Coordinates of C-alpha atoms and ligand atoms in Angstrom, one line a residue:
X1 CA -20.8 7.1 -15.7
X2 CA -18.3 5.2 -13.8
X3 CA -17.9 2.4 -16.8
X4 CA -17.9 5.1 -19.0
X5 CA -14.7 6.5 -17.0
X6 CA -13.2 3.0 -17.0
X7 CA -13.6 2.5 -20.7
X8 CA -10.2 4.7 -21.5
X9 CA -8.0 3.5 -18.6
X10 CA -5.5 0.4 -19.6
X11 CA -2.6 1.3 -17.0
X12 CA -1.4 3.0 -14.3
X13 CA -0.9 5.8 -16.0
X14 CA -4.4 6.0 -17.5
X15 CA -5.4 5.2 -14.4
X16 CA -3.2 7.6 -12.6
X17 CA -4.6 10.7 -14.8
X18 CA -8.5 9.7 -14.3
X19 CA -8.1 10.0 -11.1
X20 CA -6.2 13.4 -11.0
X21 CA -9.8 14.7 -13.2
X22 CA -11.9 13.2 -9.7
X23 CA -10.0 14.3 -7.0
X24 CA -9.5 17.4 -5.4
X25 CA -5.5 18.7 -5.8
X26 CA -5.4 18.1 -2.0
X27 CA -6.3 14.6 -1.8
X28 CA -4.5 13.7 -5.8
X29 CA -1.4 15.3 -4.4
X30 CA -2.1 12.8 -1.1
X31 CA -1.9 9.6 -2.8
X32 CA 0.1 10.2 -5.2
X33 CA 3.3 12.4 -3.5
X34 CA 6.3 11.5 -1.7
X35 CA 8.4 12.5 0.8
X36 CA 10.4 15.5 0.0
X37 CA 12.5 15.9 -3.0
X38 CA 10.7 12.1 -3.9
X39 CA 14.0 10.6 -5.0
X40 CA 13.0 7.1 -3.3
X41 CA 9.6 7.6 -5.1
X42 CA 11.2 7.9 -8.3
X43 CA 13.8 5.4 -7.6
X44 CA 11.3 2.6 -7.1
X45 CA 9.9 2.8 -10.6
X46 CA 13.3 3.3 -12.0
X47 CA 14.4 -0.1 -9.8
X48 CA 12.0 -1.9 -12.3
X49 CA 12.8 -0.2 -15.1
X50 CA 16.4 -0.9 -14.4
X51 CA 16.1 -4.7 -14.8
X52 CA 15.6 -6.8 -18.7
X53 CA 14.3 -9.7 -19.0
X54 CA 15.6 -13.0 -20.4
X55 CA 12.9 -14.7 -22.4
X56 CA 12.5 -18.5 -23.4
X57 CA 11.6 -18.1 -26.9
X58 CA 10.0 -20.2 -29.3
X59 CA 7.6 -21.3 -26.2
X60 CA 4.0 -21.1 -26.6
X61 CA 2.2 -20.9 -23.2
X62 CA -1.2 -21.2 -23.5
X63 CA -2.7 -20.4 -19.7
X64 CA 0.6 -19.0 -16.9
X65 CA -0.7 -20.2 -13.9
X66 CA -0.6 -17.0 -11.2
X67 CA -1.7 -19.1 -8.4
X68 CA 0.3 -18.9 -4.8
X69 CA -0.2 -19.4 -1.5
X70 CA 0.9 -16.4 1.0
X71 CA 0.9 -17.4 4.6
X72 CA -1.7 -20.0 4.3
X73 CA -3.9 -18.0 1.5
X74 CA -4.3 -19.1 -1.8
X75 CA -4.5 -16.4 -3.6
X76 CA -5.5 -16.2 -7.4
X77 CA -1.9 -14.0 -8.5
X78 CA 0.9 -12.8 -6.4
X79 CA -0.4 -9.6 -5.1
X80 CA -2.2 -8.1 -1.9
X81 CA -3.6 -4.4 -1.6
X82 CA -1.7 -2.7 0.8
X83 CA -2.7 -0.5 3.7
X84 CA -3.4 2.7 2.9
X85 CA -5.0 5.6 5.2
X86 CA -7.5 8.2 3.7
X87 CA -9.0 6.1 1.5
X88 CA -12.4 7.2 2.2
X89 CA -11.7 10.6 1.2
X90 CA -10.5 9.2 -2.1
X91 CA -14.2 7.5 -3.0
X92 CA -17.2 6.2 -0.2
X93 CA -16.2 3.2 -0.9
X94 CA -13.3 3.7 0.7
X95 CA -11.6 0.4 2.5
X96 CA -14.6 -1.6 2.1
X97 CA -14.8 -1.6 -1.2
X98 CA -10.5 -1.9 -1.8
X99 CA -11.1 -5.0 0.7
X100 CA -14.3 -6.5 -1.4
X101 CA -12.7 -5.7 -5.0
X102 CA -9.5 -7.5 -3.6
X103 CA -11.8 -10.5 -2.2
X104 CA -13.6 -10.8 -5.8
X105 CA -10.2 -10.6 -7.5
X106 CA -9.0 -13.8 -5.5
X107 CA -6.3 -11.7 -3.4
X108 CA -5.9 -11.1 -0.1
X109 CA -5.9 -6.7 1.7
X110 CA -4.0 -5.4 4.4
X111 CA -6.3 -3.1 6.4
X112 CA -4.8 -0.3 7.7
X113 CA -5.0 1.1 11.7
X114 CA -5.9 4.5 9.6
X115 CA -8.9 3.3 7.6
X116 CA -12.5 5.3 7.2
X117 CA -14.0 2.7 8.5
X118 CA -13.6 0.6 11.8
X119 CA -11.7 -2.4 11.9
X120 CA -14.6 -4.3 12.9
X121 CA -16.5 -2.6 9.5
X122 CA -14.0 -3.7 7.0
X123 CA -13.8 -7.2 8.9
X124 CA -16.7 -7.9 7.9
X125 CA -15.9 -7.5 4.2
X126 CA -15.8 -11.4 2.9
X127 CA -12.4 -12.2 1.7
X128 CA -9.6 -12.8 3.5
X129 CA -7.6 -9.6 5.0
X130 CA -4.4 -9.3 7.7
X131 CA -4.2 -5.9 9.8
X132 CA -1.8 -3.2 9.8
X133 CA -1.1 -2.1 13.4
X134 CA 0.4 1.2 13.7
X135 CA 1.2 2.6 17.6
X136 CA 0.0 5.8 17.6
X137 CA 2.2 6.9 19.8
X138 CA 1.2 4.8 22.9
X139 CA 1.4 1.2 23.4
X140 CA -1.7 0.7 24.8
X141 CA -3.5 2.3 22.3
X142 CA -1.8 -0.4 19.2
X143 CA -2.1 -3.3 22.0
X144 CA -6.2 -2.5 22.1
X145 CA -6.3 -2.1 18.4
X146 CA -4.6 -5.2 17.9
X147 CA -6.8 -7.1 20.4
X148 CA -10.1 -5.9 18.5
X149 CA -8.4 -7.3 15.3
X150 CA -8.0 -10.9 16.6
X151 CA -11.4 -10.3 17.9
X152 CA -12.4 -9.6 14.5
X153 CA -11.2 -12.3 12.7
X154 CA -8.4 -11.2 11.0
X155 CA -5.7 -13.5 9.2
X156 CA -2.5 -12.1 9.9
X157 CA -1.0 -9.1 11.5
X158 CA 1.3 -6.6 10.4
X159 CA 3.8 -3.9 11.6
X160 CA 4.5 -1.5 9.9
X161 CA 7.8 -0.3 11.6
X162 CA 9.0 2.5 9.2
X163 CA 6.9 5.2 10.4
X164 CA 8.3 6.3 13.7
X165 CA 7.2 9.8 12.6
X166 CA 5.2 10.8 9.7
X167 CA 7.7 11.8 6.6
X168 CA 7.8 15.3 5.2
X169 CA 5.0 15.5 2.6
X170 CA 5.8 18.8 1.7
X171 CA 3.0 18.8 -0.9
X172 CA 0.4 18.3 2.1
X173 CA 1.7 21.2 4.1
X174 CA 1.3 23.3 1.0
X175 CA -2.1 21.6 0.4
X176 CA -3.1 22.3 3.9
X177 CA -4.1 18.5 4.2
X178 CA -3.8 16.8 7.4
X179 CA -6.2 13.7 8.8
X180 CA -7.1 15.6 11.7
X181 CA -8.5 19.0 9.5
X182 CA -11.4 20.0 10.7
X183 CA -14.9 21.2 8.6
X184 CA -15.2 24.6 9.8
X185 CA -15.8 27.8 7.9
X186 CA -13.0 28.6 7.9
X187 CA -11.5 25.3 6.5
X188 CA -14.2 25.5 3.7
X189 CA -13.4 28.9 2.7
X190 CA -9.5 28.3 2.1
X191 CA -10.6 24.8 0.3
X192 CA -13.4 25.7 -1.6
X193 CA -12.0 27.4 -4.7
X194 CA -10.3 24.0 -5.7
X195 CA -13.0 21.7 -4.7
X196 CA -16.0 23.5 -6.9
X197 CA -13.9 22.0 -9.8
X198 CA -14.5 18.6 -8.5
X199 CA -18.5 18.9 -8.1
X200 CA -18.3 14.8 -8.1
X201 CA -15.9 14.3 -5.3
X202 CA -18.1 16.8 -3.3
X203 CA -20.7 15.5 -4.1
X204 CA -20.1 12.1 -3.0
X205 CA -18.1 13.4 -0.3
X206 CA -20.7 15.3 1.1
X207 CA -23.3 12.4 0.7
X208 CA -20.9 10.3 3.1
X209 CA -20.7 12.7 6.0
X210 CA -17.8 14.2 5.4
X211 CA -15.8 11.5 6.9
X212 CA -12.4 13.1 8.3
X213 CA -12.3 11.3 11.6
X214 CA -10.3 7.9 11.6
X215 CA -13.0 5.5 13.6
X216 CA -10.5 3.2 15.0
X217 CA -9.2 5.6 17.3
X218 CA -12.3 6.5 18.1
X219 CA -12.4 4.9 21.4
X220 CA -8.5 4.9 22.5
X221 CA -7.2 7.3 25.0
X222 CA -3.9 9.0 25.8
X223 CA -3.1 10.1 29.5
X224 CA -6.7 8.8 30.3
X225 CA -8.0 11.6 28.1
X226 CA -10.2 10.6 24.5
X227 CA -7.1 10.6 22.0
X228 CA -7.3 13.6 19.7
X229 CA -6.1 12.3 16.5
X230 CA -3.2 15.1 16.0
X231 CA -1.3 11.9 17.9
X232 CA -1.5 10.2 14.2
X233 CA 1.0 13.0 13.4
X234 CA 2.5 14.6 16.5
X235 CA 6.1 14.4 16.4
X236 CA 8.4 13.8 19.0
X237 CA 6.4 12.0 21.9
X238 CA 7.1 8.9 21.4
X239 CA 6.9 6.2 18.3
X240 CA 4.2 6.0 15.6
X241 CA 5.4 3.2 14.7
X242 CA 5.6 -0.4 16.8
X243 CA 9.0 -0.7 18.2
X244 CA 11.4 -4.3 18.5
X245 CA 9.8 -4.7 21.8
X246 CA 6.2 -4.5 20.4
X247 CA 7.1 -7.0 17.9
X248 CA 8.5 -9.5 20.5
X249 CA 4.6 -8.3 22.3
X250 CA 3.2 -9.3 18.9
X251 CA 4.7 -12.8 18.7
X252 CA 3.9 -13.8 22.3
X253 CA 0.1 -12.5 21.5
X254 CA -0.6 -13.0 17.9
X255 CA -1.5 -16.6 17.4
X256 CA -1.8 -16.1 13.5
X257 CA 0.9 -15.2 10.9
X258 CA 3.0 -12.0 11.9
X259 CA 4.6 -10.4 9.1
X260 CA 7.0 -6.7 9.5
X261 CA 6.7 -4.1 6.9
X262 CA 9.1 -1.9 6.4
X263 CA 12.3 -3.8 6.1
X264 CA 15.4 -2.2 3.8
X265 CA 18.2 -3.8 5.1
X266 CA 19.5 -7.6 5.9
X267 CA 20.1 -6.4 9.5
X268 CA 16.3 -5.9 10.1
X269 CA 15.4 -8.7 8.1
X270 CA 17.4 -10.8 10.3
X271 CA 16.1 -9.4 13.3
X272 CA 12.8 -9.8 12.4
X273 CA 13.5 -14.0 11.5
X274 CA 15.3 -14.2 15.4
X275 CA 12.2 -12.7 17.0
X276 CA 10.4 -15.8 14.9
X277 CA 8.3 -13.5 12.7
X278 CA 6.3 -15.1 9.4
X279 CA 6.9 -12.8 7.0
X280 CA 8.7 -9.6 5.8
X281 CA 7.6 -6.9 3.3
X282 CA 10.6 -4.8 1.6
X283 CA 9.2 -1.4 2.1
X284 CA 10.1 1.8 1.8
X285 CA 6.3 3.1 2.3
X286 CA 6.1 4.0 -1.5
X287 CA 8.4 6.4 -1.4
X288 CA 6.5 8.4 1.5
X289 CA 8.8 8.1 4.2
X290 CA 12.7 8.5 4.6
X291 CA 13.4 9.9 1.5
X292 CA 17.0 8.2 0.0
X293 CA 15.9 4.7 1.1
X294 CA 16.7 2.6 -1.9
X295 CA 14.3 1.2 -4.4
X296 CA 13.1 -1.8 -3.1
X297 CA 13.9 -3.9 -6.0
X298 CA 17.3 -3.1 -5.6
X299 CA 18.0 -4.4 -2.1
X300 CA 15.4 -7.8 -2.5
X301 CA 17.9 -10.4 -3.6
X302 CA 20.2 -10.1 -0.8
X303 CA 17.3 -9.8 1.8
X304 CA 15.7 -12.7 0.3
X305 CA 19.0 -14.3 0.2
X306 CA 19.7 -13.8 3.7
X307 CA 16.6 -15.1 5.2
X308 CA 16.1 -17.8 2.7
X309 CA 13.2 -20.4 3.7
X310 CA 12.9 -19.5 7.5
X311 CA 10.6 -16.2 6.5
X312 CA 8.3 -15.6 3.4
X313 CA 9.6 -12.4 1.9
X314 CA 6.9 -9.7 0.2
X315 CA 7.9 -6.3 -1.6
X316 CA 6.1 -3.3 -2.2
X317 CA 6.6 0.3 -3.6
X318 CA 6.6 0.9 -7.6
X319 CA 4.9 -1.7 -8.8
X320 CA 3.1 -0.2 -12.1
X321 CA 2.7 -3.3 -14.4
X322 CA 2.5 -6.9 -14.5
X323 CA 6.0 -7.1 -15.4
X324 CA 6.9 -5.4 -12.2
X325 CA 5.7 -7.9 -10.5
X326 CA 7.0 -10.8 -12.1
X327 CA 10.3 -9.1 -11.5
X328 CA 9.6 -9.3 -8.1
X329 CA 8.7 -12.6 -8.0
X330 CA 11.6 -13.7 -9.6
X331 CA 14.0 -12.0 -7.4
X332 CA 12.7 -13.5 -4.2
X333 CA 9.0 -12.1 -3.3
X334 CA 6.1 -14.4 -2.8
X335 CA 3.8 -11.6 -3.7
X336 CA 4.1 -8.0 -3.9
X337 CA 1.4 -5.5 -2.2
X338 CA 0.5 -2.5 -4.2
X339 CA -0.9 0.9 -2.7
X340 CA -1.3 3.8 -5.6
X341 CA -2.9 1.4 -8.4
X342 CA -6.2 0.4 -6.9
X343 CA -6.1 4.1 -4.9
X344 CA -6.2 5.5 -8.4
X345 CA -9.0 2.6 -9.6
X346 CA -11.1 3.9 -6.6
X347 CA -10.9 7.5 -7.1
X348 CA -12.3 6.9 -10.4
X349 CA -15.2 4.0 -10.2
X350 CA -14.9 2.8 -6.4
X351 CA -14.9 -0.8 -5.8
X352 CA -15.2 -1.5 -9.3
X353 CA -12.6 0.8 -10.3
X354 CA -10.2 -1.2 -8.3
X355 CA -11.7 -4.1 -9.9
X356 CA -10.5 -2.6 -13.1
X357 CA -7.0 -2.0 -11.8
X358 CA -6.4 -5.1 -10.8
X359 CA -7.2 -7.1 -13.5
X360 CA -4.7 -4.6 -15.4
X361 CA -2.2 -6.0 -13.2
X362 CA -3.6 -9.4 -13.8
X363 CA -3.6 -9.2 -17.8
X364 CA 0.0 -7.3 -18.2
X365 CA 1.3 -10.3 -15.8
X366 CA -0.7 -13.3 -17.9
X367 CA 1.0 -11.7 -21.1
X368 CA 4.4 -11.4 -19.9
X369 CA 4.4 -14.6 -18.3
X370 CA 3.4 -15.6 -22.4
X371 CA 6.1 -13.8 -23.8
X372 CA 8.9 -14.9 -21.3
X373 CA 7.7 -18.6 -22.0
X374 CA 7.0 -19.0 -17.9
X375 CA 4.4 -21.4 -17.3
X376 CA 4.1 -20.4 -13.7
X377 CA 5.0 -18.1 -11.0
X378 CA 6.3 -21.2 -9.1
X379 CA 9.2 -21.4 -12.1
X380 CA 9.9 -17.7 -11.6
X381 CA 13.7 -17.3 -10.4
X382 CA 16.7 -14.7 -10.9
X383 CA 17.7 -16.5 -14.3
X384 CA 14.7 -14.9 -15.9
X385 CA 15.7 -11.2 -15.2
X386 CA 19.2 -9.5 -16.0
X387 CA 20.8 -6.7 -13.9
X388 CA 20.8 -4.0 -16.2
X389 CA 19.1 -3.2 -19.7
X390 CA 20.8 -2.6 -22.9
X391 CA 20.4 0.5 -24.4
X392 CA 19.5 3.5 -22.7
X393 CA 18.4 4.3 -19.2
X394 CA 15.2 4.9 -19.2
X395 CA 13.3 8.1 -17.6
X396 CA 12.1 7.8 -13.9
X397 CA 8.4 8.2 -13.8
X398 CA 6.1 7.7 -10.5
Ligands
LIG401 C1 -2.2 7.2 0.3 C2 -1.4 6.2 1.0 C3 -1.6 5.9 2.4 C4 -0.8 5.0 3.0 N1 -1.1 4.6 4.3 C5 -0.4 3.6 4.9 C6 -0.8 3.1 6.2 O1 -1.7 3.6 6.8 N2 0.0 2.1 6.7 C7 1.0 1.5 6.1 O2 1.7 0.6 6.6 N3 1.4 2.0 4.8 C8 0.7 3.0 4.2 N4 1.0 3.3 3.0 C9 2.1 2.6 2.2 C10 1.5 1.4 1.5 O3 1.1 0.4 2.4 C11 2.6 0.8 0.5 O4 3.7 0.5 1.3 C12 2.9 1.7 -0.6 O5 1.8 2.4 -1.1 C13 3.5 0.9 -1.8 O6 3.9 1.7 -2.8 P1 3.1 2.0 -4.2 O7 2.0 3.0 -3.8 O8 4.1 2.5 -5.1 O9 2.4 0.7 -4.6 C14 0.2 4.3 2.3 C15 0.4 4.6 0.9 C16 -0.4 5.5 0.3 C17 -0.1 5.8 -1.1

């Protein structure tokens, strides 16, 4: 069933609308929607779109070689999966198998602080994985989390510092979707009429347990009391997200590689190099967050410009092809970290579905690399790509 649901996806987009047949509109709209009127979310796509190429022609390239090393990883092509929350409402498989498709796929995954499973779960996935510390509102709630991760083994730590409250997903308050919903009858009831046409997603859905809870918080309190996890969302108490100060925390605690995600601006990309961090990820959350942050594309050169050697620069948000990542790379990211495309290969086939995804990403690169006459990511650099395309602009699609 699943290969047979693999067989017609070749892109994001395929990908995109196979997963919108699995899913419930609730959990689709999840993944896939942005903060309010989502002109950062179409903006990112657009960033790419926005930028030619110059080819080498008259080169034949027989094998590009995609090979880097991120932080001490070698990884087989120039991308991580990113963290993402709620994946086991997506497919079972959830983290795990994101983190075990990634592994087989020779890259490295960010596990999230909002995963399915526990940090110590996903850990265990072979493969090598950094953790994404988020501060739930309470400092000693992210400084436990992070302890467990060293504990665990992980490679690298990252903060995501972009979140200080959650952004205004309108389509999740209309959906009624929220981590901390609860499976009551009256929950069922209101949901019920749009998951019956989704028997498959229930089905494996209710074969999982019904998995709403976010284990890592499982054992944290707040004010000595169990920590509910309405502090994932609760505005106005204090930071989600891991402050300057927690960052400074991180660097006196974290023996490994600490990397920031989040980072718009050369003003917090320089901040982040003074507090000696490793590496920076230009974020803007995929589009999920402050809405009217720029495209990330947009503001990489000058970041990676600014920081030059001292800190390894990443990018996310938009990537949809190969080519959007050898843009990437030639304006100044080691690697890029991508969050929708193997969410949308897991709603459709699980682990393997994100296997499929990712070798998309991996075939659209190899060709374009062919047709630009690159022989590696290593010669990647801003004279390969040109500021603006001739002929039309094209249309913004996310
Ligand atoms: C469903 C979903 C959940 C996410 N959850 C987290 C999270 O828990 N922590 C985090 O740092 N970023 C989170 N992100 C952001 C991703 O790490 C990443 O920045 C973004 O997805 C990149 O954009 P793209 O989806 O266009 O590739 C999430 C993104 C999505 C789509």
């Amino acid at each position: 069933m699943a290969a047979r649901r693999l067989s017609g996806v070749r892109n994001f987009e395929d990908a995109r609308s196979a997963a919108r047949r699995q899913l419930p509109q609730a959990i689709f709209d999840y993944v896939d929607g942005g903060a309010e009127d989502e002109v950062t979310l179409g903006w990112n796509t657009q960033g790419f779109r926005d930028l030619s190429f110059e080819p080498r022609g008259g080169t034949w390239i027989a094998a590009p070689d995609l090979r880097t090393t991120v932080l001490g990883l070698d990884l087989s092509m120039p991308v991580l999966t990113a963290p993402c929350g709620g994946m086991r409402l997506v497919h079972p498989d959830g983290d795990i198998g994101i983190a075990a498709a990634a592994a087989k796929a020779g890259i490295a995954h960010v596990a999230t602080s909002a995963s399915g499973f526990s940090l110590e779960e996903i850990a265990r996935t072979p493969g090598p994985q950094w953790f994404q510390a988020y501060r739930f509102s309470n400092q000693e709630a992210m400084k436990t989390l992070i302890r467990r991760a060293a504990a665990a083994g992980y490679d690298g730590l990252v903060a995501t510092i972009d979140t200080s409250v959650a952004g205004n997903r309108e389509k999740d308050f209309r959906n009624g979707f929220s981590y901390n919903m609860r499976i009551n009858p009256t929950n069922i009831a209101r949901m019920a009429p749009k998951m019956i046409t989704r028997p498959g997603w229930v089905s494996r859905f209710v074969r999982d347990g019904m998995p709403f809870q976010l284990p890592n918080t499982a054992d944290l309190t707040v004010d000595g009391k169990p920590m509910e996890l309405t502090e994932m969302t609760r505005v106005g108490t204090d930071s989600h997200s891991p402050s300057w100060e927690d960052i400074a925390w991180m660097r006196a605690n974290w023996p490994g590689p600490l990397i920031v995600k989040g980072i718009l601006g050369v003003a917090d990309a320089e901040r982040a190099r003074q507090l000696g961090v490793d590496g920076i990820i230009v974020s803007n959350h995929g589009g999920r967050q402050l809405d009217g942050s720029p495209a990330t594309i947009s503001v990489l050169p000058r970041i990676a410009e600014a920081v030059g050697d001292d800190v390894t620069v990443l990018l996310d948000s938009g990537i949809r092809r190969g080519s959007d990542v050898v843009k990437a790379v030639a304006l100044g990211a080691k690697a890029v970290l991508v969050g929708r495309h193997p969410a949308w290969g897991l709603a459709v086939a699980g682990e393997a579905g994100v296997g499929h995804t990712l070798e998309i990403l991996r075939t659209e690169m190899i060709r374009t690399m062919r047709l630009l006459g690159c022989p590696s990511v290593g010669h990647l650099d801003p004279t390969w790509v040109t500021e603006k395309p001739l002929g039309r602009p094209a249309t913004a699609r996310h």
